[in-house]
């Protein structure tokens, strides 16, 4: 059960209130983009992902069975560090394994192993042999792949897609929303075309819907809330064929 208000070491001046954001925000803990559930100080415009607001002191991850990841408020040492899940640099909150030197963004560390809406299941893999539908490359970072192996998206590519659009979204311009919407639309079209070339009209439509859901699920999960529907930015894409 979520607390409506919490105190947090990162912002001791005021309490943070739980709220739901339909549009992206920048987390002041891990410094990454977020969407959906968050804790916020409206006075100071301070925002935290759920995973950053309520971190676990230590975690274990099935991809690294020998590691014990400790929560840190900043990256250890003086050298640049990168997330082992998405390959993006770490500049804020982090889960760090002191024995192996591995690092995970809090939202990457808590990525669900399975995304499931009852119709479509996407499984998280550390490495896959098939190419990502966005970058066309293999083995770059963690990936979400469907059971039928028709949909494969690198966590790194999804994060890049959002980050590339972020400056304009942050400035609240229509251009930013259109850019992200076009990115997701193009990616959805790539997914559906790779899977529907020999299917009937009805099956093609269903494939289009599944591709839209696949993209939406992965974007939401990478942004910190796998249950969110991305509303005004990409939510309508599912119904577009």
mmCIF file of C-alpha atoms in Angstrom:
data_model
loop_
_atom_site.group_PDB
_atom_site.id
_atom_site.type_symbol
_atom_site.label_atom_id
_atom_site.label_comp_id
_atom_site.label_asym_id
_atom_site.label_seq_id
_atom_site.Cartn_x
_atom_site.Cartn_y
_atom_site.Cartn_z
ATOM 1 C CA UNK A 1 0.000 0.000 0.000
ATOM 2 C CA UNK A 2 1.382 3.409 -1.026
ATOM 3 C CA UNK A 3 1.773 6.186 1.552
ATOM 4 C CA UNK A 4 0.145 9.458 0.536
ATOM 5 C CA UNK A 5 3.076 11.373 2.048
ATOM 6 C CA UNK A 6 6.658 10.401 2.876
ATOM 7 C CA UNK A 7 9.818 12.007 4.206
ATOM 8 C CA UNK A 8 12.929 11.468 2.094
ATOM 9 C CA UNK A 9 16.618 12.006 2.811
ATOM 10 C CA UNK A 10 17.082 13.577 -0.621
ATOM 11 C CA UNK A 11 14.664 16.385 0.166
ATOM 12 C CA UNK A 12 14.435 16.910 3.941
ATOM 13 C CA UNK A 13 12.875 20.383 3.652
ATOM 14 C CA UNK A 14 9.373 19.141 2.858
ATOM 15 C CA UNK A 15 7.348 15.959 2.692
ATOM 16 C CA UNK A 16 6.720 14.378 -0.680
ATOM 17 C CA UNK A 17 3.194 13.571 -1.833
ATOM 18 C CA UNK A 18 2.207 10.621 -3.980
ATOM 19 C CA UNK A 19 0.671 11.492 -7.333
ATOM 20 C CA UNK A 20 0.237 10.134 -10.826
ATOM 21 C CA UNK A 21 1.741 11.858 -13.857
ATOM 22 C CA UNK A 22 0.426 11.069 -17.318
ATOM 23 C CA UNK A 23 3.371 12.848 -18.892
ATOM 24 C CA UNK A 24 7.150 12.430 -18.453
ATOM 25 C CA UNK A 25 9.052 14.037 -15.591
ATOM 26 C CA UNK A 26 12.706 14.079 -14.582
ATOM 27 C CA UNK A 27 13.510 12.165 -11.394
ATOM 28 C CA UNK A 28 15.705 14.191 -9.030
ATOM 29 C CA UNK A 29 17.063 11.002 -7.480
ATOM 30 C CA UNK A 30 18.471 8.970 -10.366
ATOM 31 C CA UNK A 31 18.321 11.917 -12.835
ATOM 32 C CA UNK A 32 16.416 9.798 -15.366
ATOM 33 C CA UNK A 33 13.068 10.304 -17.073
ATOM 34 C CA UNK A 34 9.953 8.925 -15.415
ATOM 35 C CA UNK A 35 6.241 8.569 -16.011
ATOM 36 C CA UNK A 36 3.231 7.452 -13.991
ATOM 37 C CA UNK A 37 3.469 7.040 -10.214
ATOM 38 C CA UNK A 38 5.826 9.403 -8.379
ATOM 39 C CA UNK A 39 6.439 11.281 -5.154
ATOM 40 C CA UNK A 40 6.589 15.039 -5.570
ATOM 41 C CA UNK A 41 7.256 18.233 -3.644
ATOM 42 C CA UNK A 42 5.062 20.807 -5.359
ATOM 43 C CA UNK A 43 6.760 23.653 -3.508
ATOM 44 C CA UNK A 44 10.225 22.856 -4.851
ATOM 45 C CA UNK A 45 9.285 20.916 -8.002
ATOM 46 C CA UNK A 46 11.190 17.889 -6.695
ATOM 47 C CA UNK A 47 10.195 14.522 -8.193
ATOM 48 C CA UNK A 48 11.132 10.920 -7.496
ATOM 49 C CA UNK A 49 10.317 7.639 -9.185
ATOM 50 C CA UNK A 50 8.574 5.217 -6.866
ATOM 51 C CA UNK A 51 11.716 3.060 -6.890
ATOM 52 C CA UNK A 52 13.847 6.064 -5.929
ATOM 53 C CA UNK A 53 11.433 7.328 -3.291
ATOM 54 C CA UNK A 54 11.123 3.943 -1.586
ATOM 55 C CA UNK A 55 14.400 2.116 -2.306
ATOM 56 C CA UNK A 56 15.448 -1.192 -0.816
ATOM 57 C CA UNK A 57 18.751 -1.031 1.126
ATOM 58 C CA UNK A 58 19.995 -4.000 -0.885
ATOM 59 C CA UNK A 59 18.653 -6.190 -3.672
ATOM 60 C CA UNK A 60 19.521 -9.353 -5.578
ATOM 61 C CA UNK A 61 18.885 -9.755 -9.282
ATOM 62 C CA UNK A 62 18.361 -13.066 -11.101
ATOM 63 C CA UNK A 63 20.724 -11.985 -13.890
ATOM 64 C CA UNK A 64 23.555 -11.645 -11.352
ATOM 65 C CA UNK A 65 23.047 -14.454 -8.821
ATOM 66 C CA UNK A 66 26.421 -13.889 -7.132
ATOM 67 C CA UNK A 67 25.917 -10.153 -6.619
ATOM 68 C CA UNK A 68 24.447 -8.170 -3.771
ATOM 69 C CA UNK A 69 23.499 -4.687 -4.949
ATOM 70 C CA UNK A 70 23.582 -1.898 -2.373
ATOM 71 C CA UNK A 71 21.550 1.281 -2.750
ATOM 72 C CA UNK A 72 23.721 4.414 -2.961
ATOM 73 C CA UNK A 73 22.669 8.053 -3.274
ATOM 74 C CA UNK A 74 25.519 8.702 -5.711
ATOM 75 C CA UNK A 75 27.844 6.619 -7.896
ATOM 76 C CA UNK A 76 30.932 5.329 -6.063
ATOM 77 C CA UNK A 77 34.405 6.561 -6.968
ATOM 78 C CA UNK A 78 35.524 9.261 -9.359
ATOM 79 C CA UNK A 79 35.304 7.461 -12.710
ATOM 80 C CA UNK A 80 32.188 7.513 -14.945
ATOM 81 C CA UNK A 81 29.870 4.596 -14.300
ATOM 82 C CA UNK A 82 27.297 3.012 -16.576
ATOM 83 C CA UNK A 83 24.180 0.957 -15.985
ATOM 84 C CA UNK A 84 24.643 -2.699 -16.894
ATOM 85 C CA UNK A 85 21.013 -2.908 -18.012
ATOM 86 C CA UNK A 86 20.614 0.083 -20.330
ATOM 87 C CA UNK A 87 24.254 1.166 -20.820
ATOM 88 C CA UNK A 88 23.400 4.762 -19.970
ATOM 89 C CA UNK A 89 25.595 6.793 -17.633
ATOM 90 C CA UNK A 90 24.768 6.965 -13.935
ATOM 91 C CA UNK A 91 24.668 10.370 -12.263
ATOM 92 C CA UNK A 92 22.378 9.858 -9.271
ATOM 93 C CA UNK A 93 20.808 7.091 -7.199
ATOM 94 C CA UNK A 94 22.185 3.662 -8.066
ATOM 95 C CA UNK A 95 22.269 0.026 -7.012
ATOM 96 C CA UNK A 96 25.944 -0.978 -6.890
ATOM 97 C CA UNK A 97 27.601 -4.335 -6.321
ATOM 98 C CA UNK A 98 30.917 -3.651 -4.532
ATOM 99 C CA UNK A 99 32.241 -7.141 -5.298
ATOM 100 C CA UNK A 100 31.677 -7.162 -9.061
ATOM 101 C CA UNK A 101 31.473 -3.436 -9.769
ATOM 102 C CA UNK A 102 28.133 -3.778 -11.552
ATOM 103 C CA UNK A 103 25.676 -0.870 -11.466
ATOM 104 C CA UNK A 104 21.949 -0.592 -12.114
ATOM 105 C CA UNK A 105 19.647 2.394 -12.258
ATOM 106 C CA UNK A 106 16.891 1.890 -9.664
ATOM 107 C CA UNK A 107 14.230 1.608 -12.379
ATOM 108 C CA UNK A 108 16.377 -0.802 -14.402
ATOM 109 C CA UNK A 109 17.024 -2.898 -11.314
ATOM 110 C CA UNK A 110 13.268 -3.191 -10.747
ATOM 111 C CA UNK A 111 12.271 -3.906 -14.354
ATOM 112 C CA UNK A 112 9.655 -6.695 -14.283
ATOM 113 C CA UNK A 113 10.899 -10.036 -15.559
ATOM 114 C CA UNK A 114 7.550 -10.437 -17.341
ATOM 115 C CA UNK A 115 5.166 -7.814 -18.713
ATOM 116 C CA UNK A 116 1.741 -9.380 -19.063
ATOM 117 C CA UNK A 117 -1.668 -7.851 -19.853
ATOM 118 C CA UNK A 118 -3.428 -11.174 -20.329
ATOM 119 C CA UNK A 119 -2.948 -11.224 -24.110
ATOM 120 C CA UNK A 120 0.663 -10.253 -24.653
ATOM 121 C CA UNK A 121 3.651 -11.430 -22.627
ATOM 122 C CA UNK A 122 7.083 -9.854 -22.904
ATOM 123 C CA UNK A 123 10.035 -11.471 -21.141
ATOM 124 C CA UNK A 124 13.146 -9.682 -19.942
ATOM 125 C CA UNK A 125 16.429 -11.192 -21.151
ATOM 126 C CA UNK A 126 19.983 -10.273 -20.303
ATOM 127 C CA UNK A 127 21.010 -11.133 -23.875
ATOM 128 C CA UNK A 128 19.097 -12.333 -26.922
ATOM 129 C CA UNK A 129 20.328 -13.739 -30.229
ATOM 130 C CA UNK A 130 17.829 -11.838 -32.384
ATOM 131 C CA UNK A 131 18.232 -8.215 -33.456
ATOM 132 C CA UNK A 132 16.474 -5.305 -31.785
ATOM 133 C CA UNK A 133 13.680 -3.865 -33.921
ATOM 134 C CA UNK A 134 14.873 -0.321 -33.319
ATOM 135 C CA UNK A 135 18.644 -0.456 -33.794
ATOM 136 C CA UNK A 136 18.923 -3.709 -35.755
ATOM 137 C CA UNK A 137 21.783 -4.917 -33.543
ATOM 138 C CA UNK A 138 22.161 -7.908 -31.256
ATOM 139 C CA UNK A 139 23.337 -8.264 -27.672
ATOM 140 C CA UNK A 140 23.563 -4.581 -26.847
ATOM 141 C CA UNK A 141 21.756 -4.522 -23.509
ATOM 142 C CA UNK A 142 18.895 -6.146 -21.660
ATOM 143 C CA UNK A 143 15.931 -6.760 -23.939
ATOM 144 C CA UNK A 144 12.230 -7.410 -23.773
ATOM 145 C CA UNK A 145 11.152 -10.156 -26.158
ATOM 146 C CA UNK A 146 7.774 -11.730 -26.776
ATOM 147 C CA UNK A 147 7.254 -15.445 -26.320
ATOM 148 C CA UNK A 148 6.691 -15.795 -30.079
ATOM 149 C CA UNK A 149 10.018 -13.957 -30.587
ATOM 150 C CA UNK A 150 8.324 -11.472 -32.930
ATOM 151 C CA UNK A 151 8.957 -8.412 -30.767
ATOM 152 C CA UNK A 152 12.416 -7.598 -29.447
ATOM 153 C CA UNK A 153 13.389 -4.228 -27.948
ATOM 154 C CA UNK A 154 16.616 -3.269 -26.198
ATOM 155 C CA UNK A 155 16.100 -1.484 -22.910
ATOM 156 C CA UNK A 156 18.888 0.873 -24.031
ATOM 157 C CA UNK A 157 17.101 1.713 -27.290
ATOM 158 C CA UNK A 158 13.799 2.455 -25.583
ATOM 159 C CA UNK A 159 15.548 4.719 -23.090
ATOM 160 C CA UNK A 160 17.389 6.508 -25.914
ATOM 161 C CA UNK A 161 14.121 7.014 -27.756
ATOM 162 C CA UNK A 162 12.655 8.825 -24.769
ATOM 163 C CA UNK A 163 15.823 10.750 -23.882
ATOM 164 C CA UNK A 164 16.199 12.085 -27.442
ATOM 165 C CA UNK A 165 12.720 13.601 -27.186
ATOM 166 C CA UNK A 166 13.083 14.709 -23.581
ATOM 167 C CA UNK A 167 14.488 18.282 -23.965
ATOM 168 C CA UNK A 168 11.506 19.390 -26.022
ATOM 169 C CA UNK A 169 9.017 17.542 -23.794
ATOM 170 C CA UNK A 170 10.618 19.132 -20.720
ATOM 171 C CA UNK A 171 10.138 22.579 -22.292
ATOM 172 C CA UNK A 172 6.463 21.641 -22.791
ATOM 173 C CA UNK A 173 6.544 22.099 -26.539
ATOM 174 C CA UNK A 174 4.356 20.204 -28.970
ATOM 175 C CA UNK A 175 7.480 19.355 -30.935
ATOM 176 C CA UNK A 176 8.735 17.111 -28.122
ATOM 177 C CA UNK A 177 5.504 15.154 -27.896
ATOM 178 C CA UNK A 178 5.326 14.788 -31.676
ATOM 179 C CA UNK A 179 8.926 13.589 -31.818
ATOM 180 C CA UNK A 180 8.369 10.874 -29.237
ATOM 181 C CA UNK A 181 5.031 9.931 -30.794
ATOM 182 C CA UNK A 182 6.660 9.615 -34.234
ATOM 183 C CA UNK A 183 9.500 7.520 -32.781
ATOM 184 C CA UNK A 184 7.048 5.137 -31.138
ATOM 185 C CA UNK A 185 4.807 5.060 -34.217
ATOM 186 C CA UNK A 186 7.744 4.187 -36.471
ATOM 187 C CA UNK A 187 8.899 1.507 -34.073
ATOM 188 C CA UNK A 188 5.402 0.046 -33.868
ATOM 189 C CA UNK A 189 5.206 -0.050 -37.676
ATOM 190 C CA UNK A 190 8.560 -1.836 -37.836
ATOM 191 C CA UNK A 191 7.366 -4.433 -35.348
ATOM 192 C CA UNK A 192 4.089 -5.065 -37.128
ATOM 193 C CA UNK A 193 5.597 -5.214 -40.643
ATOM 194 C CA UNK A 194 8.154 -7.786 -39.536
ATOM 195 C CA UNK A 195 5.382 -10.012 -38.252
ATOM 196 C CA UNK A 196 2.428 -9.517 -40.601
ATOM 197 C CA UNK A 197 3.626 -9.925 -44.171
ATOM 198 C CA UNK A 198 1.822 -13.225 -44.723
ATOM 199 C CA UNK A 199 -1.239 -12.743 -42.527
ATOM 200 C CA UNK A 200 -4.898 -12.074 -43.260
ATOM 201 C CA UNK A 201 -6.391 -8.602 -42.801
ATOM 202 C CA UNK A 202 -7.867 -9.501 -39.411
ATOM 203 C CA UNK A 203 -4.643 -10.994 -38.179
ATOM 204 C CA UNK A 204 -2.676 -7.999 -39.463
ATOM 205 C CA UNK A 205 -4.909 -5.677 -37.432
ATOM 206 C CA UNK A 206 -4.444 -7.823 -34.355
ATOM 207 C CA UNK A 207 -0.695 -7.859 -34.947
ATOM 208 C CA UNK A 208 -0.737 -4.066 -35.180
ATOM 209 C CA UNK A 209 -2.513 -3.841 -31.841
ATOM 210 C CA UNK A 210 -0.073 -6.290 -30.257
ATOM 211 C CA UNK A 211 2.900 -4.358 -31.629
ATOM 212 C CA UNK A 212 1.480 -1.143 -30.187
ATOM 213 C CA UNK A 213 1.043 -2.768 -26.801
ATOM 214 C CA UNK A 214 4.560 -4.202 -26.923
ATOM 215 C CA UNK A 215 6.082 -0.768 -27.484
ATOM 216 C CA UNK A 216 3.859 0.849 -24.881
ATOM 217 C CA UNK A 217 4.631 -1.760 -22.220
ATOM 218 C CA UNK A 218 8.385 -1.503 -22.675
ATOM 219 C CA UNK A 219 8.451 2.303 -22.721
ATOM 220 C CA UNK A 220 6.347 2.388 -19.543
ATOM 221 C CA UNK A 221 8.513 -0.185 -17.770
ATOM 222 C CA UNK A 222 11.754 1.615 -18.637
ATOM 223 C CA UNK A 223 10.293 4.898 -17.375
ATOM 224 C CA UNK A 224 9.599 3.349 -13.992
ATOM 225 C CA UNK A 225 5.928 2.343 -14.060
ATOM 226 C CA UNK A 226 5.006 -0.722 -16.143
ATOM 227 C CA UNK A 227 1.322 -0.302 -15.334
ATOM 228 C CA UNK A 228 0.982 3.152 -16.872
ATOM 229 C CA UNK A 229 -0.794 3.957 -20.107
ATOM 230 C CA UNK A 230 1.150 6.735 -21.764
ATOM 231 C CA UNK A 231 -1.920 8.877 -22.343
ATOM 232 C CA UNK A 232 -1.510 11.984 -24.409
ATOM 233 C CA UNK A 233 1.872 11.046 -25.841
ATOM 234 C CA UNK A 234 1.561 7.495 -27.162
ATOM 235 C CA UNK A 235 -1.596 6.014 -25.682
ATOM 236 C CA UNK A 236 -3.616 6.557 -28.830
ATOM 237 C CA UNK A 237 -1.115 4.629 -30.969
ATOM 238 C CA UNK A 238 -2.644 1.271 -30.115
ATOM 239 C CA UNK A 239 -5.847 2.125 -31.942
ATOM 240 C CA UNK A 240 -4.100 3.363 -35.072
ATOM 241 C CA UNK A 241 -3.787 0.827 -37.866
#
